[in-house]
Amino acid sequence: DAGITQSPRHKVTETGTPVTLRCHQTENHRYMYWYRQDPGHGLRLIHYSYGVKDTDKGEVSDGYSVSRSKTEDFLLTLESATSSQTSVYFCAISGYRESYNSPLHFGNGTRLTVT
Amino acid sequence: DAKTTQPNSMESNEEEPVHLPCNHSTISGTDYIHWYRQLPSQGPEYVIHGLTSNVNNRMASLAIAEDRKSSTLILHRATLRDAAVYYCIPLSGGSNYKLTFGKGTLLTVNP
C-alpha cells in the first residue's frame, strides 16, 4: 500500500469549532488532494496541492482552507465547522509529474460528524 | 477539463465478463485515461490507465478507441468483490493535475 495516513480516522465536533484534518505521506509525491464524499454526490475535490506552499481550490472549497508547509503533510482546516460539512474526507497523493505512470493513491478516509 | 459520461449503473452475473463504457469526447491528445473503483465503505483504488494503446493488468483490461473519445474497462470474469463504483477520469497535466471525479458507474454483480 502507498504510504498515506489520514488522522484522525473519526471525529465528532460541535458546530462553530475549528477542525484540522491531517494527511501524511511517506512517498515524497508532489501532488496531494482533499476530497469529500457524501451520499448522492460522489467524490468532490475540495483543495489540492502541486508542491510545497502551492495549493489551489477545487469544486467545493468554500469553508475550507489548506496548508502544505512540507512535502509530506497536507492539512485541511474547517475554520468554523457547520453541519453541512459532516462527511467522509479522503486524502490522495500522486507522483504524476515524476512519472506519467503514477496513479492516484487514496487514504482510508476520515469520518467527520458536526453536531 | 475533459468531461466524461458513464452509465449510472450496470449489472452483471458472477464469472461473466463486464464491459464498462466511458465517453470522453473532449479529451486532449496528452490526457491519460485513468480508471478507479470504490468498494463499499472504502476509499477509491486505482484500476488501470492508458494513453492510446489497449492495456492489461492483473485486475482488468482497458480498451481505448482509436479516436480516444471513448474507452471501455473490461473485467474478464466478474466476482462479487468487483461490485463497486467505477470512475473514468481523463488526466490533464496542463491544469496542474487537477483531478475531479464524476459520479461513476455502480456495478452490481449477481451470484
Short mmCIF file of C-alpha atoms in Angstrom, two decimals:
data_model
loop_
_atom_site.label_atom_id
_atom_site.label_comp_id
_atom_site.label_asym_id
_atom_site.label_seq_id
_atom_site.Cartn_x
_atom_site.Cartn_y
_atom_site.Cartn_z
CA ASP A 1 0.00 0.00 0.00
CA ALA A 2 1.12 3.56 -0.73
CA GLY A 3 2.37 5.30 2.39
CA ILE A 4 -0.52 7.60 3.10
CA THR A 5 -2.09 8.13 6.51
CA GLN A 6 -5.08 10.22 7.47
CA SER A 7 -5.71 11.39 11.01
CA PRO A 8 -7.95 11.28 12.84
CA ARG A 9 -9.97 8.42 11.39
CA HIS A 10 -13.12 9.57 13.16
CA LYS A 11 -14.06 12.86 14.74
CA VAL A 12 -17.18 14.33 16.26
CA THR A 13 -17.20 18.06 16.80
CA GLU A 14 -19.65 20.84 17.53
CA THR A 15 -20.85 23.50 15.16
CA GLY A 16 -18.62 26.54 15.18
CA THR A 17 -15.45 24.82 16.35
CA PRO A 18 -12.30 24.69 14.23
CA VAL A 19 -11.19 21.31 12.94
CA THR A 20 -7.96 20.25 11.25
CA LEU A 21 -7.55 17.01 9.35
CA ARG A 22 -4.10 15.74 8.52
CA CYS A 23 -2.83 13.80 5.55
CA HIS A 24 0.68 12.41 5.84
CA GLN A 25 2.61 10.66 3.07
CA THR A 26 5.93 8.86 3.01
CA GLU A 27 6.18 8.64 -0.81
CA ASN A 28 7.69 12.10 -1.42
CA HIS A 29 4.97 12.71 -4.02
CA ARG A 30 4.40 16.19 -5.31
CA TYR A 31 0.60 16.12 -5.66
CA MET A 32 -1.83 15.86 -2.77
CA TYR A 33 -5.61 16.19 -2.73
CA TRP A 34 -8.52 16.52 -0.35
CA TYR A 35 -11.92 15.17 -1.35
CA ARG A 36 -15.21 14.86 0.45
CA GLN A 37 -17.78 12.21 -0.21
CA ASP A 38 -21.46 12.44 0.57
CA PRO A 39 -24.30 10.13 -0.44
CA GLY A 40 -25.57 11.08 -3.88
CA HIS A 41 -22.62 13.34 -4.66
CA GLY A 42 -19.70 11.05 -5.22
CA LEU A 43 -16.20 12.39 -4.66
CA ARG A 44 -15.83 16.15 -4.79
CA LEU A 45 -12.49 17.92 -4.84
CA ILE A 46 -12.01 20.46 -2.05
CA HIS A 47 -8.42 21.63 -2.48
CA TYR A 48 -5.28 20.24 -3.97
CA SER A 49 -1.56 20.91 -3.83
CA TYR A 50 1.03 20.64 -6.57
CA GLY A 51 4.02 21.37 -4.37
CA VAL A 52 5.11 22.84 -1.06
CA LYS A 53 3.17 26.07 -0.49
CA ASP A 54 1.43 25.58 -3.86
CA THR A 55 -2.28 24.94 -3.47
CA ASP A 56 -5.43 25.62 -5.42
CA LYS A 57 -9.16 25.40 -4.99
CA GLY A 58 -11.28 22.54 -6.13
CA GLU A 59 -15.01 22.23 -6.73
CA VAL A 60 -16.24 22.79 -3.17
CA SER A 61 -13.63 24.90 -1.39
CA ASP A 62 -15.89 27.33 0.50
CA GLY A 63 -15.47 26.94 4.26
CA TYR A 64 -12.18 25.08 3.92
CA SER A 65 -8.55 26.12 3.92
CA VAL A 66 -5.40 24.08 3.40
CA SER A 67 -1.72 24.30 4.09
CA ARG A 68 1.31 22.46 2.83
CA SER A 69 4.47 23.60 4.56
CA LYS A 70 6.39 20.42 3.78
CA THR A 71 6.12 17.69 1.16
CA GLU A 72 4.79 15.01 3.46
CA ASP A 73 1.90 16.84 5.13
CA PHE A 74 -1.27 18.37 3.70
CA LEU A 75 -3.63 19.87 6.27
CA LEU A 76 -7.32 20.58 5.74
CA THR A 77 -8.90 23.09 8.13
CA LEU A 78 -12.52 23.85 8.74
CA GLU A 79 -12.30 27.27 10.37
CA SER A 80 -15.79 27.06 11.86
CA ALA A 81 -17.40 23.69 11.30
CA THR A 82 -21.01 23.50 10.13
CA SER A 83 -23.38 20.55 9.96
CA SER A 84 -23.16 20.64 6.15
CA GLN A 85 -19.50 19.66 6.48
CA THR A 86 -20.42 16.33 8.02
CA SER A 87 -18.87 13.96 5.52
CA VAL A 88 -16.18 11.42 4.82
CA TYR A 89 -12.95 13.11 3.81
CA PHE A 90 -10.38 11.38 1.64
CA CYS A 91 -6.81 12.41 1.01
CA ALA A 92 -4.99 11.27 -2.11
CA ILE A 93 -1.46 11.52 -3.42
CA SER A 94 0.17 11.22 -6.81
CA GLY A 95 3.61 11.39 -8.28
CA TYR A 96 2.28 12.30 -11.72
CA ARG A 97 4.98 14.79 -12.55
CA GLU A 98 7.66 12.32 -11.62
CA SER A 99 6.16 9.63 -13.77
CA TYR A 100 3.28 9.62 -16.21
CA ASN A 101 2.55 6.12 -14.95
CA SER A 102 1.95 7.23 -11.39
CA PRO A 103 -1.63 6.56 -10.29
CA LEU A 104 -3.58 8.25 -7.55
CA HIS A 105 -3.48 6.58 -4.13
CA PHE A 106 -6.11 7.26 -1.51
CA GLY A 107 -6.05 7.21 2.25
CA ASN A 108 -8.61 5.32 4.30
CA GLY A 109 -10.70 8.38 4.96
CA THR A 110 -11.73 10.49 7.94
CA ARG A 111 -15.34 10.38 9.04
CA LEU A 112 -16.27 13.80 10.41
CA THR A 113 -19.54 14.48 12.18
CA VAL A 114 -20.50 18.03 13.08
CA THR A 115 -23.31 18.19 15.64
CA ASP B 1 -11.06 19.77 -18.27
CA ALA B 2 -12.35 16.88 -20.31
CA LYS B 3 -15.89 15.80 -19.44
CA THR B 4 -16.89 12.18 -19.08
CA THR B 5 -20.14 10.30 -19.50
CA GLN B 6 -20.69 6.94 -17.83
CA PRO B 7 -23.86 4.92 -17.29
CA ASN B 8 -25.22 5.38 -13.79
CA SER B 9 -25.41 1.67 -13.17
CA MET B 10 -24.75 -1.71 -14.72
CA GLU B 11 -25.45 -5.26 -13.68
CA SER B 12 -23.54 -8.44 -14.30
CA ASN B 13 -23.52 -12.07 -13.27
CA GLU B 14 -20.65 -13.64 -11.43
CA GLU B 15 -17.92 -15.13 -13.64
CA GLU B 16 -19.18 -13.32 -16.73
CA PRO B 17 -17.25 -10.55 -18.50
CA VAL B 18 -18.22 -6.94 -17.86
CA HIS B 19 -17.64 -4.03 -20.21
CA LEU B 20 -17.87 -0.63 -18.55
CA PRO B 21 -18.01 2.23 -21.09
CA CYS B 22 -16.85 5.81 -20.75
CA ASN B 23 -17.23 8.65 -23.22
CA HIS B 24 -14.64 11.44 -23.05
CA SER B 25 -15.16 13.23 -26.33
CA THR B 26 -13.34 16.44 -25.25
CA ILE B 27 -10.16 14.67 -24.22
CA SER B 28 -6.91 16.27 -25.33
CA GLY B 29 -4.11 14.45 -27.05
CA THR B 30 -1.92 14.27 -23.96
CA ASP B 31 -4.56 13.24 -21.41
CA TYR B 32 -4.15 9.82 -19.91
CA ILE B 33 -7.32 7.87 -19.20
CA HIS B 34 -7.42 6.53 -15.68
CA TRP B 35 -9.93 4.19 -14.10
CA TYR B 36 -10.56 3.89 -10.38
CA ARG B 37 -13.08 1.98 -8.36
CA GLN B 38 -14.54 2.35 -4.91
CA LEU B 39 -15.69 -0.66 -3.00
CA PRO B 40 -18.41 -0.16 -0.37
CA SER B 41 -17.14 1.66 2.73
CA GLN B 42 -13.62 2.01 1.32
CA GLY B 43 -11.51 4.66 -0.34
CA PRO B 44 -11.12 4.62 -4.11
CA GLU B 45 -8.42 2.43 -5.60
CA TYR B 46 -6.54 2.59 -8.85
CA VAL B 47 -7.53 0.05 -11.50
CA ILE B 48 -5.75 0.84 -14.74
CA HIS B 49 -4.73 3.66 -17.07
CA GLY B 50 -3.64 4.19 -20.66
CA LEU B 51 -2.95 6.76 -23.37
CA THR B 52 -3.55 5.25 -26.80
CA SER B 53 -2.92 1.54 -26.75
CA ASN B 54 -5.01 -1.09 -25.07
CA VAL B 55 -3.65 -2.02 -21.66
CA ASN B 56 -3.87 -5.11 -19.48
CA ASN B 57 -3.05 -5.74 -15.86
CA ARG B 58 -4.00 -8.32 -13.28
CA MET B 59 -7.21 -6.51 -12.41
CA ALA B 60 -8.64 -5.54 -15.79
CA SER B 61 -8.12 -4.54 -19.40
CA LEU B 62 -8.58 -1.10 -20.89
CA ALA B 63 -9.67 -0.72 -24.49
CA ILE B 64 -9.22 2.77 -25.91
CA ALA B 65 -10.98 3.81 -29.08
CA GLU B 66 -8.78 4.83 -31.98
CA ASP B 67 -10.06 8.42 -31.82
CA ARG B 68 -9.63 8.36 -28.00
CA LYS B 69 -13.13 9.74 -27.48
CA SER B 70 -14.19 6.69 -25.54
CA SER B 71 -12.76 3.81 -23.59
CA THR B 72 -14.01 0.57 -22.08
CA LEU B 73 -12.91 -1.07 -18.87
CA ILE B 74 -13.13 -4.83 -19.18
CA LEU B 75 -13.41 -7.17 -16.22
CA HIS B 76 -12.87 -10.58 -17.74
CA ARG B 77 -14.64 -12.60 -15.07
CA ALA B 78 -16.65 -10.59 -12.61
CA THR B 79 -16.59 -11.65 -8.98
CA LEU B 80 -18.76 -10.47 -6.10
CA ARG B 81 -15.77 -8.46 -4.90
CA ASP B 82 -15.88 -6.41 -8.12
CA ALA B 83 -19.16 -4.81 -7.05
CA ALA B 84 -18.18 -1.15 -6.76
CA VAL B 85 -18.49 2.29 -8.28
CA TYR B 86 -16.15 2.66 -11.26
CA TYR B 87 -14.80 6.06 -12.25
CA CYS B 88 -13.27 7.06 -15.57
CA ILE B 89 -11.02 10.11 -15.40
CA PRO B 90 -9.05 11.83 -18.16
CA LEU B 91 -6.00 13.41 -16.57
CA SER B 92 -4.72 16.73 -17.85
CA GLY B 93 -1.24 17.75 -16.88
CA GLY B 94 -1.98 21.19 -18.21
CA SER B 95 -4.23 22.02 -15.25
CA ASN B 96 -1.66 21.19 -12.60
CA TYR B 97 -3.13 17.74 -12.48
CA LYS B 98 -6.43 18.81 -11.01
CA LEU B 99 -8.42 15.62 -10.58
CA THR B 100 -12.18 15.71 -10.43
CA PHE B 101 -14.41 12.66 -10.32
CA GLY B 102 -17.77 12.24 -11.98
CA LYS B 103 -20.49 10.08 -10.44
CA GLY B 104 -19.15 6.89 -12.00
CA THR B 105 -20.94 3.63 -12.74
CA LEU B 106 -22.33 1.48 -9.95
CA LEU B 107 -21.63 -2.13 -10.88
CA THR B 108 -23.79 -4.79 -9.29
CA VAL B 109 -22.61 -8.40 -9.55
CA ASN B 110 -25.21 -11.10 -9.10
CA PRO B 111 -24.22 -14.52 -7.70
#
